[in-house]
Coordinates of C-alpha atoms in Angstrom, one line a residue:
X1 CA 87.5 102.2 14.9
X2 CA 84.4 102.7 13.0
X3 CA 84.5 102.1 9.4
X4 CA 82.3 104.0 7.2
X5 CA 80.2 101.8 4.5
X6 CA 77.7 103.5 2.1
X7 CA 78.1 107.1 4.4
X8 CA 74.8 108.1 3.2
X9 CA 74.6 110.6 6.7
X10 CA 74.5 113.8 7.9
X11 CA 72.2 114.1 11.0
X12 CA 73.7 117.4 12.7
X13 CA 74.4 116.8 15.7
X14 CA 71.9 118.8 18.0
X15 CA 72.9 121.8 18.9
X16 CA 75.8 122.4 16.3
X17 CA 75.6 125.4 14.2
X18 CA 75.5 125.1 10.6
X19 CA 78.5 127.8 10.2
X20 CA 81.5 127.3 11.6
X21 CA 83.0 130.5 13.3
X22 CA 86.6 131.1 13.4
X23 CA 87.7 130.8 16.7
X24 CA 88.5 127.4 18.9
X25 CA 87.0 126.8 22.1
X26 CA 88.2 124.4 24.8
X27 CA 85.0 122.8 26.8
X28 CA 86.3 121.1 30.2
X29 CA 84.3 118.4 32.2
X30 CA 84.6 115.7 34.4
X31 CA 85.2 113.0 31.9
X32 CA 86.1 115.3 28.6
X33 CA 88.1 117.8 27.0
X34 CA 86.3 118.9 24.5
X35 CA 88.3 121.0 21.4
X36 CA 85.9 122.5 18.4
X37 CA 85.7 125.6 16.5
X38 CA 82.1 126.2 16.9
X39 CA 80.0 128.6 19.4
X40 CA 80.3 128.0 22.9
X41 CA 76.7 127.2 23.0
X42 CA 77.1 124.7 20.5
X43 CA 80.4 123.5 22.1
X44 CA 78.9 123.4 25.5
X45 CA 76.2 121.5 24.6
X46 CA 78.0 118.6 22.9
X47 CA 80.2 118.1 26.1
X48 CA 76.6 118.3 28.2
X49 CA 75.2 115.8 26.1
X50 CA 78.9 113.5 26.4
X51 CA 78.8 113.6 30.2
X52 CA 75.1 112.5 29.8
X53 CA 76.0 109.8 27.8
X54 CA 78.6 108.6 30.5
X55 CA 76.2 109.4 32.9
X56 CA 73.6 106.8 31.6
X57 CA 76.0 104.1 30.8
X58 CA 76.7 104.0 34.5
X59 CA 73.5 104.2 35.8
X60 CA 72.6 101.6 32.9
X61 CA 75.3 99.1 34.5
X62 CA 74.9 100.1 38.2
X63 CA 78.8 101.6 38.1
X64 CA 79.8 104.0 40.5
X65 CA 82.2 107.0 38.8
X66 CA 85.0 107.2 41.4
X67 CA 87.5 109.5 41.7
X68 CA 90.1 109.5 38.4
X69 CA 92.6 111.9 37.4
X70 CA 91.9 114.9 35.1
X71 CA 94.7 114.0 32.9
X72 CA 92.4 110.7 31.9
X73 CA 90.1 112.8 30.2
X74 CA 89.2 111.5 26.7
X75 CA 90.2 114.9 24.8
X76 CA 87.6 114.8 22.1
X77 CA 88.8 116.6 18.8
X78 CA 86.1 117.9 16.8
X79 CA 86.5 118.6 12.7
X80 CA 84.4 120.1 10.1
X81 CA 84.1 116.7 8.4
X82 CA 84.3 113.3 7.7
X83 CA 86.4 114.5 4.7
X84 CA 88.9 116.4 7.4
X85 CA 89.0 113.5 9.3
X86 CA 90.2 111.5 6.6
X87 CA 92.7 114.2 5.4
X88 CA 93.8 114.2 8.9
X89 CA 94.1 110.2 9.5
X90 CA 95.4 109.8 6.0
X91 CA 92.8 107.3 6.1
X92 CA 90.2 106.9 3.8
X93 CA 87.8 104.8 5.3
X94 CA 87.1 105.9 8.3
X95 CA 84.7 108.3 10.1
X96 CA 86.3 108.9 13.1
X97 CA 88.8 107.2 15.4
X98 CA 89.7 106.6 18.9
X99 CA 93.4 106.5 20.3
X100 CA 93.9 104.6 23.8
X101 CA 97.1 106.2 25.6
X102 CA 98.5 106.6 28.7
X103 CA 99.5 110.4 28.1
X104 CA 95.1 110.6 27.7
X105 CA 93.3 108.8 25.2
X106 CA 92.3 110.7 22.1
X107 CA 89.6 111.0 19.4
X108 CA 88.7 112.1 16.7
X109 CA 85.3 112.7 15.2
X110 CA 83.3 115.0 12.7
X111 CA 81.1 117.8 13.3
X112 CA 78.7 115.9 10.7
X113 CA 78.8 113.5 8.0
X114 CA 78.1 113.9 4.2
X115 CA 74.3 113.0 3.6
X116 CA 71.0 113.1 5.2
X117 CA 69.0 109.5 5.6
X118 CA 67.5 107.1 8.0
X119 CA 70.4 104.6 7.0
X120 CA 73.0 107.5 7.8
X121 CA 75.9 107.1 10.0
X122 CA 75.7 109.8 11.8
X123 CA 78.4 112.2 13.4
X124 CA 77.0 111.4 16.8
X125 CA 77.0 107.7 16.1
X126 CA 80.8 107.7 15.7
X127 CA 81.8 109.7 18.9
X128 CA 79.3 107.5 21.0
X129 CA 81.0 104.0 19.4
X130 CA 84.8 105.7 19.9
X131 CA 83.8 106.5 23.1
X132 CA 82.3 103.3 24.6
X133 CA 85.5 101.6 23.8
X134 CA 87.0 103.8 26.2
X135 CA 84.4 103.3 28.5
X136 CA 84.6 99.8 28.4
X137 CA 89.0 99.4 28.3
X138 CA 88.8 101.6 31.6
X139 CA 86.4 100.3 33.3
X140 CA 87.1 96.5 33.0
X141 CA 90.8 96.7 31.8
X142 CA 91.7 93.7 33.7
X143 CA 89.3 91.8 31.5
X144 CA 89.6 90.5 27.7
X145 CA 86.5 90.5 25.4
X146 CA 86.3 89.2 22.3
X147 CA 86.0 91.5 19.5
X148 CA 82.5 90.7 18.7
X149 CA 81.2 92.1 22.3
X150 CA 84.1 95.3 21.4
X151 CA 82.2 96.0 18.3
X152 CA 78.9 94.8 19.8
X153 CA 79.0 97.2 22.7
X154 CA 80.5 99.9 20.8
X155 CA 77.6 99.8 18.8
X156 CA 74.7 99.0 21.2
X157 CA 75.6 102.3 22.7
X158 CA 76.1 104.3 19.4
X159 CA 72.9 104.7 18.7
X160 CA 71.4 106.3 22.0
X161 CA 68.9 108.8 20.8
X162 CA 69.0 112.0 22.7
X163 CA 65.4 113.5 23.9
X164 CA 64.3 117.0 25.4
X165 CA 63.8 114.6 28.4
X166 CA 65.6 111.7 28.6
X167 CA 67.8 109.2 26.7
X168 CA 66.7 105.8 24.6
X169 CA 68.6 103.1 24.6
X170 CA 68.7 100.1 22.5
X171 CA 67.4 101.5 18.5
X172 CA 68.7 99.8 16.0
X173 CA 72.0 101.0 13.8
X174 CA 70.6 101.2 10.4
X175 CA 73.7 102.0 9.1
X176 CA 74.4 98.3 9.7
X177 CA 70.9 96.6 8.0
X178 CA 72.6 94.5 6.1
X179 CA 74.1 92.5 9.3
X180 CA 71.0 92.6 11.1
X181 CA 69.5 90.1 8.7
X182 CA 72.6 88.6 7.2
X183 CA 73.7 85.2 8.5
X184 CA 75.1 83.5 5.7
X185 CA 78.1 86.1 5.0
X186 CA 79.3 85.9 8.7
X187 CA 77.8 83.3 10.5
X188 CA 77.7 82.4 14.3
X189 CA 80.9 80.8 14.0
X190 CA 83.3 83.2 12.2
X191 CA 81.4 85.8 14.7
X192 CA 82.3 84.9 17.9
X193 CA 85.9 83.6 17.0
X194 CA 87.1 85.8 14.9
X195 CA 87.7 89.7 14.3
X196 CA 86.5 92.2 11.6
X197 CA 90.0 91.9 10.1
X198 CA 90.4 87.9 10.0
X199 CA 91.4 87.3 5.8
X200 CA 91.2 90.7 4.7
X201 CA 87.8 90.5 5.8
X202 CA 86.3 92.8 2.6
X203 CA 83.6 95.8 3.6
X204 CA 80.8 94.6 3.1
X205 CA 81.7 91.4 5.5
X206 CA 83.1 93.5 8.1
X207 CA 79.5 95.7 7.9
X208 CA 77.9 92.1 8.3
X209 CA 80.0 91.3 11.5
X210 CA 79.6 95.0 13.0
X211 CA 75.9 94.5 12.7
X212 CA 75.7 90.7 13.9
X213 CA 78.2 91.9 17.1
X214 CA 75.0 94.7 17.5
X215 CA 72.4 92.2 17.4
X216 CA 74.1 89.7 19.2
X217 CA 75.1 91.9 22.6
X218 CA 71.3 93.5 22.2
X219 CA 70.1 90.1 22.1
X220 CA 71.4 89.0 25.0
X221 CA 72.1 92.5 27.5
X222 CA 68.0 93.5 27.2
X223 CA 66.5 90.4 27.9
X224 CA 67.0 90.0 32.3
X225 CA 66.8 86.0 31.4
X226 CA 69.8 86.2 28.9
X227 CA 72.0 88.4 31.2
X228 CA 73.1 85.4 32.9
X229 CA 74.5 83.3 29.9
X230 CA 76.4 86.8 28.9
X231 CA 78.0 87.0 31.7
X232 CA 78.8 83.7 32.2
X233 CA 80.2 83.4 28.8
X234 CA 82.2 86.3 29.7
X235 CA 83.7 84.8 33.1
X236 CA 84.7 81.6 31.1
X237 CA 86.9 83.6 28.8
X238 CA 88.2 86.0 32.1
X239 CA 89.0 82.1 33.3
X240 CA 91.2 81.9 30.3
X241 CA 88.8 79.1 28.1
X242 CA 89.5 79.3 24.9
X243 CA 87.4 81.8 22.3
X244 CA 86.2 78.3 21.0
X245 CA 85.3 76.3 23.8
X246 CA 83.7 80.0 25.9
X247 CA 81.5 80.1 22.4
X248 CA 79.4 76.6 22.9
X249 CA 78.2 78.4 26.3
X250 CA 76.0 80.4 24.2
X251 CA 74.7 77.4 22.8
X252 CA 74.9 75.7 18.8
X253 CA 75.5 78.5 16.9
X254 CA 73.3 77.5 14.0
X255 CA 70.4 77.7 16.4
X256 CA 71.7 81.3 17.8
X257 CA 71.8 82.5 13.6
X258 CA 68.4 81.6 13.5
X259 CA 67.1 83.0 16.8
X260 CA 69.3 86.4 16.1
X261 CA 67.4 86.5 12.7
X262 CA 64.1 86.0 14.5
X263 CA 65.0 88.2 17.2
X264 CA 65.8 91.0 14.5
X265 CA 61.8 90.7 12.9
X266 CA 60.3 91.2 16.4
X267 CA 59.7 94.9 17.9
X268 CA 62.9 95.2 19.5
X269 CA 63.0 96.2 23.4
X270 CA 63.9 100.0 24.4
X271 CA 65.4 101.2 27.0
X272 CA 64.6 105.1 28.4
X273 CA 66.3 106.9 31.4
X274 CA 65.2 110.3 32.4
X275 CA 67.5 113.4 32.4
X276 CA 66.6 114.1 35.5
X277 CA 67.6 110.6 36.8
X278 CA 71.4 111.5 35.1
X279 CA 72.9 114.6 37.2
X280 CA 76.2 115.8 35.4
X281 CA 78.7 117.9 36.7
X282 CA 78.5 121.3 35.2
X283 CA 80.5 121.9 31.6
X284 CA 83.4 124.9 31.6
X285 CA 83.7 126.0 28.0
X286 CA 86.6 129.3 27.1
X287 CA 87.4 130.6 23.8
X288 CA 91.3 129.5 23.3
X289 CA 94.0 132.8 23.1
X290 CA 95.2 133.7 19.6
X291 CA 98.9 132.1 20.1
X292 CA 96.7 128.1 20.6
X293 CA 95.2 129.5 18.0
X294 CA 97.9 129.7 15.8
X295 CA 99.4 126.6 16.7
X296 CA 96.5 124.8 16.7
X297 CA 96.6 123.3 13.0
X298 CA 100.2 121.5 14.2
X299 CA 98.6 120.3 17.5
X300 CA 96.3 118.3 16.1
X301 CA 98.9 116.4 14.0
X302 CA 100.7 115.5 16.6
X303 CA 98.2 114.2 18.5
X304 CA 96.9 112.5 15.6
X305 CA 100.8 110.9 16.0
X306 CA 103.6 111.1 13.2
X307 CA 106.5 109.6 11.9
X308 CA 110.3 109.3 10.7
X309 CA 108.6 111.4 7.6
X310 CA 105.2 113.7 8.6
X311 CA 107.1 114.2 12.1
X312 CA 109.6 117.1 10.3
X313 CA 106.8 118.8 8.7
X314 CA 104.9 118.9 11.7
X315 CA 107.8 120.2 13.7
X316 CA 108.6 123.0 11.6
X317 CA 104.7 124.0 10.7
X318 CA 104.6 124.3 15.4
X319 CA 107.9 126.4 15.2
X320 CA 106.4 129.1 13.1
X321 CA 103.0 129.4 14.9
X322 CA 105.3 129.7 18.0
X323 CA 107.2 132.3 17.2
X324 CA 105.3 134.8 18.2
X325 CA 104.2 133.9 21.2
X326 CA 107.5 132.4 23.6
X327 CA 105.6 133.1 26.9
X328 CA 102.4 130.9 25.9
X329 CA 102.6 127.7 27.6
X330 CA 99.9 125.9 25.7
X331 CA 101.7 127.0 22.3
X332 CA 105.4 126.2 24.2
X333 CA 104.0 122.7 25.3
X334 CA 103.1 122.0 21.9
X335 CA 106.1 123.1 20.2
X336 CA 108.3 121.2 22.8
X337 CA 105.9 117.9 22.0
X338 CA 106.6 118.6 18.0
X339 CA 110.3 119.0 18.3
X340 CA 110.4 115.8 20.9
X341 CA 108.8 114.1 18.2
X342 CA 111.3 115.3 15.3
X343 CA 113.8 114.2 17.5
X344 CA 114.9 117.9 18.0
X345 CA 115.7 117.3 21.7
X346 CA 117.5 119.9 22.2
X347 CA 114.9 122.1 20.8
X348 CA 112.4 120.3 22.6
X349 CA 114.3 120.8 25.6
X350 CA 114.4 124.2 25.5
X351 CA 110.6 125.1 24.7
X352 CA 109.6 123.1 27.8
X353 CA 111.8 125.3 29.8
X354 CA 109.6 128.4 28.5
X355 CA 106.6 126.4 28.6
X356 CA 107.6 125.9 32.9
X357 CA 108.8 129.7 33.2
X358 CA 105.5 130.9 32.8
X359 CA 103.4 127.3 33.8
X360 CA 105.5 125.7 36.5
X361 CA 103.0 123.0 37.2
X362 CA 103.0 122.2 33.0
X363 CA 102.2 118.1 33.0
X364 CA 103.5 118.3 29.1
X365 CA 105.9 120.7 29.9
X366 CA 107.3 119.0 32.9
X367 CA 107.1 115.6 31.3
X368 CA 108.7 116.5 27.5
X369 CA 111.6 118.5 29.2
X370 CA 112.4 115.1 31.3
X371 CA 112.2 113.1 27.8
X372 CA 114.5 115.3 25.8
X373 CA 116.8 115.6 28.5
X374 CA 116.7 112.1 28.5
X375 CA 116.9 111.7 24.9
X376 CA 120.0 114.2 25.5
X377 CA 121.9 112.1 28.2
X378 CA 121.2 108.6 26.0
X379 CA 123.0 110.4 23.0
X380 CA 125.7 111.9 25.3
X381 CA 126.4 108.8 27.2
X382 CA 125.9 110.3 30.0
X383 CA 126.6 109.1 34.0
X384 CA 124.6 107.8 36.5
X385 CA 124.2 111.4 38.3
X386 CA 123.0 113.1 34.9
X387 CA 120.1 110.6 34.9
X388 CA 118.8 110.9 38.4
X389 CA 118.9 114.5 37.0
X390 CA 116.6 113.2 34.4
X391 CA 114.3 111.4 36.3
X392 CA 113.4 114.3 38.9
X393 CA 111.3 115.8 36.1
X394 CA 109.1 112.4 36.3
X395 CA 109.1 112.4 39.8
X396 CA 107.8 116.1 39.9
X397 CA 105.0 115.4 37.4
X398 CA 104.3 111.9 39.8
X399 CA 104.2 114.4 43.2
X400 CA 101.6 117.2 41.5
X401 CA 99.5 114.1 40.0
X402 CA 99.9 110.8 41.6
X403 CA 97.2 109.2 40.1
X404 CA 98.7 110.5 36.6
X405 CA 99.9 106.9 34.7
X406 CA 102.2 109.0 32.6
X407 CA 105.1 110.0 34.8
X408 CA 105.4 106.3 36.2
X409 CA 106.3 104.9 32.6
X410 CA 108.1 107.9 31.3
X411 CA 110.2 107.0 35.2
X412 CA 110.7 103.4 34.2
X413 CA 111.5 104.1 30.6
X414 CA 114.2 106.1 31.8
X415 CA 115.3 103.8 34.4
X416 CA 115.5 101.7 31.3
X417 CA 117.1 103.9 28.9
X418 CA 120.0 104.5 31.8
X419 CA 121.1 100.8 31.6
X420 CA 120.4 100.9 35.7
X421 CA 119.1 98.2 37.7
X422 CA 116.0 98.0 37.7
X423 CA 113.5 99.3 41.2
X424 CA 110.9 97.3 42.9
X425 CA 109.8 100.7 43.1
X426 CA 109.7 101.2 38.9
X427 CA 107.9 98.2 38.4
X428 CA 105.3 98.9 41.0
X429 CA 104.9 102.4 39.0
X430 CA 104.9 100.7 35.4
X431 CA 101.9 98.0 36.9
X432 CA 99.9 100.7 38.9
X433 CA 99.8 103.2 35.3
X434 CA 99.1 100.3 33.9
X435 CA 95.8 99.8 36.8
X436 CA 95.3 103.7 35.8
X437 CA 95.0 103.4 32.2
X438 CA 94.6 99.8 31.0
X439 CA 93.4 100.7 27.3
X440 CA 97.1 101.4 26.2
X441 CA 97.5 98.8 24.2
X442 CA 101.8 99.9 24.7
X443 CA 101.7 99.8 28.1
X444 CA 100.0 96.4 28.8
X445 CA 103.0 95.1 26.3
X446 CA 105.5 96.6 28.8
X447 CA 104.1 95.2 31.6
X448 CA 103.8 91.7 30.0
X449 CA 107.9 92.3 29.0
X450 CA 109.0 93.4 32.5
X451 CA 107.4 90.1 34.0
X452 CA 108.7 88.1 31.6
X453 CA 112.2 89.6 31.9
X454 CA 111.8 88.5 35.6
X455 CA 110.5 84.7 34.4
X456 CA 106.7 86.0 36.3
X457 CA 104.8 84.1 33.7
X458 CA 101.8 83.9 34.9
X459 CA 101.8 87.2 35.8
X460 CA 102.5 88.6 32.1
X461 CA 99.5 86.4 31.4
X462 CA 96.6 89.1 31.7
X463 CA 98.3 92.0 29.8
X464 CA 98.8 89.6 26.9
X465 CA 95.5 88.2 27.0
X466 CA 94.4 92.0 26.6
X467 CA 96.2 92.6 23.7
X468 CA 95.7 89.6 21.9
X469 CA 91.4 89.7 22.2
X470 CA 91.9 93.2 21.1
X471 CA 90.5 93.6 17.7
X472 CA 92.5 95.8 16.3
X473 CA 95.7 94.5 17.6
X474 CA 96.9 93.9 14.3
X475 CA 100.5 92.0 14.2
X476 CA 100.9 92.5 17.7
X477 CA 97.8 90.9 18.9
X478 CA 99.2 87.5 16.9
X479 CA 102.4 87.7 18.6
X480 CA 100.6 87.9 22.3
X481 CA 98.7 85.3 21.0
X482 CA 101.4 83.2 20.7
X483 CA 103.4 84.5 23.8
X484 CA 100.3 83.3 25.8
X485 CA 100.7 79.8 23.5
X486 CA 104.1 79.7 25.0
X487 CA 103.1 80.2 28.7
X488 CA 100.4 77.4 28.6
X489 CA 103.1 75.1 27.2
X490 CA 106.0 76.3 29.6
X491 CA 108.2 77.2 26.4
X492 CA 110.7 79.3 28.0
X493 CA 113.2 79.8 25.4
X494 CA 110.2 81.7 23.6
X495 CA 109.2 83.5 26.1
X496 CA 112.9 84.7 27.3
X497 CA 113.6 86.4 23.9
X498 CA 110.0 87.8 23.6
X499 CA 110.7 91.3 25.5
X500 CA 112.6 92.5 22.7
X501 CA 109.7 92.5 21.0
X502 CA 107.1 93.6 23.3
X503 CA 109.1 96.2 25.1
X504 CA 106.7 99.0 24.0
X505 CA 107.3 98.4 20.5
X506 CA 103.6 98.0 19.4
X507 CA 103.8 99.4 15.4
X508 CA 100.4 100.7 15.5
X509 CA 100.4 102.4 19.0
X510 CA 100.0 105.9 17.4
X511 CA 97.2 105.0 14.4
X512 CA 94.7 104.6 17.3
X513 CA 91.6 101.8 17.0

């Protein structure tokens, strides 16, 4: 999440218009989903200059971009403001925010920020850091990085500056000043072992370790004779050494303050990559119908997520826009997700049916009517035969997608939910969604349950290790943490009444990092 500090910024993004028209539009490319009401100009050319971005951090790394499922899009929600993404987040310190899930990771991010400034944090900053965590939890989910290089890499690729002709890499975040000299207020050691929320860590510390974690992953990523002790640093702590005994690799960590401050006076390498070295596929942008548009306010709360209280509001705000338009499967699929969410599952039931009448091949259709009628059966009790009933809405959903993660875990939560047996079958769904989209922080902690309900310690060992290096893990990551304490010391009886807990009960799975 990136915290705003002193949001002295407004740098437009290039190519938005400075009035907002009324109408939505929907941009669709390979690796976004783009919602905004701006032009289509405008619109298009944000999601151009997104796929760009991706583009370059491949080519940057030497990644290939195989084949993924459309359904993993990030879906990129774009507000007026900082101030509207606050209202929305009920947050007030924040500028924008990314959400890792397994239905498709969310984010959302302003149009621009408040004030104009070379020290601004910009609009554009903020999508590029949400969107490098996604970047780097799907490309190297199998691997745990301390929060430092999180925050660090998030931040190394914030500030890419955009040209007619190609893209920089490697400026400075000026938003951050203060940690890019400041050694005293975070030092070497509290960096690399800890996370910007250790102690209540205040703001103006957490500014400090955002802009060390910058300096730091600059300092060593564009230098070729540095590369080495990055990655080898980084291979220790895939090993499983300790955040502690991986840091002395880098050497004493007085010595790295100093050379970081030293670094920070000297003209700092750039990189540049040509546009014409970063072929994108093209960008689809439509104008959504009047009935999304109505129901558009509510869709964004619930993808925002709700609770036992907001989830009500929300529910009944998605009824009325629906009203008027029963044979809309966008506005139906919402409505059905609002009511799932309000626990109306009957309700919810019955607008994914409407949703499917007109969209038969509906993902949130076919998925929400196979989790109220599950919902439905669990309240009614219901038999064995009702929730193989149940289930074929999952295995539908698997057959038009395979590569979707979502219908394996709704499949194995309902396998769950039944009381059955469990598959071989189920658990090899649950661990290949969990291959598919290894930045739910949710589903690595069911995957780490169901081997641990099996006593396959070891095997429990990387999901934990993901949540617990995640810096905003919050309670969760401590009790991982622990879990992976537990394993190293063989303490079983810990460790046999731990899936309670972890059985996809993370408490901040929909406030997003």
């Amino acid at each position: 999440m990136l915290r705003v500090w002193r949001v002295a910024a407004a740098l437009m993004l290039a190519g938005w218009s400075a009035i907002a028209p009324a109408a939505w539009q929907e941009a669709s490319s390979r690796h976004f989903r783009v919602y905004s009401d701006d032009t289509p100009e405008a619109v298009s050319a944000f999601a151009t200059r997104l796929e760009r971005f991706d583009k370059a951090m491949r080519v940057l790394r030497g990644m290939e971009d195989p084949p993924f499922s459309p359904t993993q899009r990030v879906t990129v929600y774009v507000l007026r403001d900082v101030g509207a993404v606050q209202k929305l987040l009920g947050k007030r310190d924040v500028a924008g925010v990314y959400m890792p899930r397994v239905s498709g990771a969310v984010a959302f991010v302003p149009r621009n920020t408040r004030e104009a400034g070379r020290f601004a944090l910009s609009a554009q900053a903020v999508l590029l850091h949400e969107y490098a965590h996604h970047f780097m939890f799907a490309s190297w989910g199998e691997r745990a990085f301390p929060a430092w290089y999180v925050e660090g890499f998030a931040e190394f690729n914030a500030t890419v500056v955009f040209d007619d002709d190609r893209l920089i890499v490697g400026p400075p975040p000026l938003y951050r000043a203060q940690g890019l000299i400041d050694k005293e207020m975070v030092p070497m050691r509290t960096l690399l072992t800890g996370t910007p929320q250790d102690d209540g860590m205040p703001g103006a510390r957490t500014q400090v370790f955002y802009g060390r974690a910058w300096l730091l992953t600059h300092y060593l990523t564009l230098d070729s004779s540095r590369r080495p002790l990055l990655s080898g640093y980084l291979d220790a702590l895939q090993s499983g050494t300790s955040l502690k005994d991986a840091a002395r690799l880098l050497g004493d960590p007085n010595k790295l303050d100093n050379a970081l401050n030293a670094y920070s006076r000297t003209r700092l390498p750039l990189l540049g990559l040509k546009v014409a070295d970063l072929p994108i596929e093209p960008v689809v942008v439509r104008a959504l119908g009047p009935g999304a548009e109505a129901i558009m306010p509510a869709v964004l709360r619930s993808a925002r997520g709700v609770n036992a209280r907001t989830a009500p509001d929300v529910a009944l705000a998605a009824r009325t826009a629906a009203a008027a338009w029963p044979n809309d499967p966008f506005v139906q699929g919402a409505l059905a997700e609002a009511e799932f969410d309000a626990k109306q599952f009957d309700a919810a039931e019955a607008a994914a049916a409407r949703a499917l009448a007109t969209a038969p091949g509906s993902r949130q259709a076919l998925i929400y009517r196979g989790l109220a009628q599950a919902a439905i059966a669990h309240r009614d009790h219901a038999d064995g035969a009702r929730w193989k009933d149940v289930r074929q809405w999952f295995v539908k959903a698997n057959r038009a997608d395979p590569e979707d993660p979502w219908p394996l875990v709704a499949f194995y939560q309902a396998l769950v939910a039944a009381g059955e047996p469990m598959t071989p079958n189920a658990e090899k769904g649950l661990s290949y969604a969990y291959t598919l989209a290894p930045f739910d922080r949710g589903l690595a902690l069911q995957v780490a349950a169901m081997h641990l309900r099996q006593k396959r310690w070891a095997e429990a060992v990387p999901a934990l290790r993901r949540v617990a290096y995640d810096p905003h893990g919050g309670k969760i990551a401590g009790v991982a943490a622990t879990l992976l304490t537990a394993i190293d010391a063989r303490q079983t009886t810990i460790l046999e009444q731990a899936t309670d807990i972890l059985d996809g009960k993370d408490p901040e799975a929909n406030d997003g990092d």
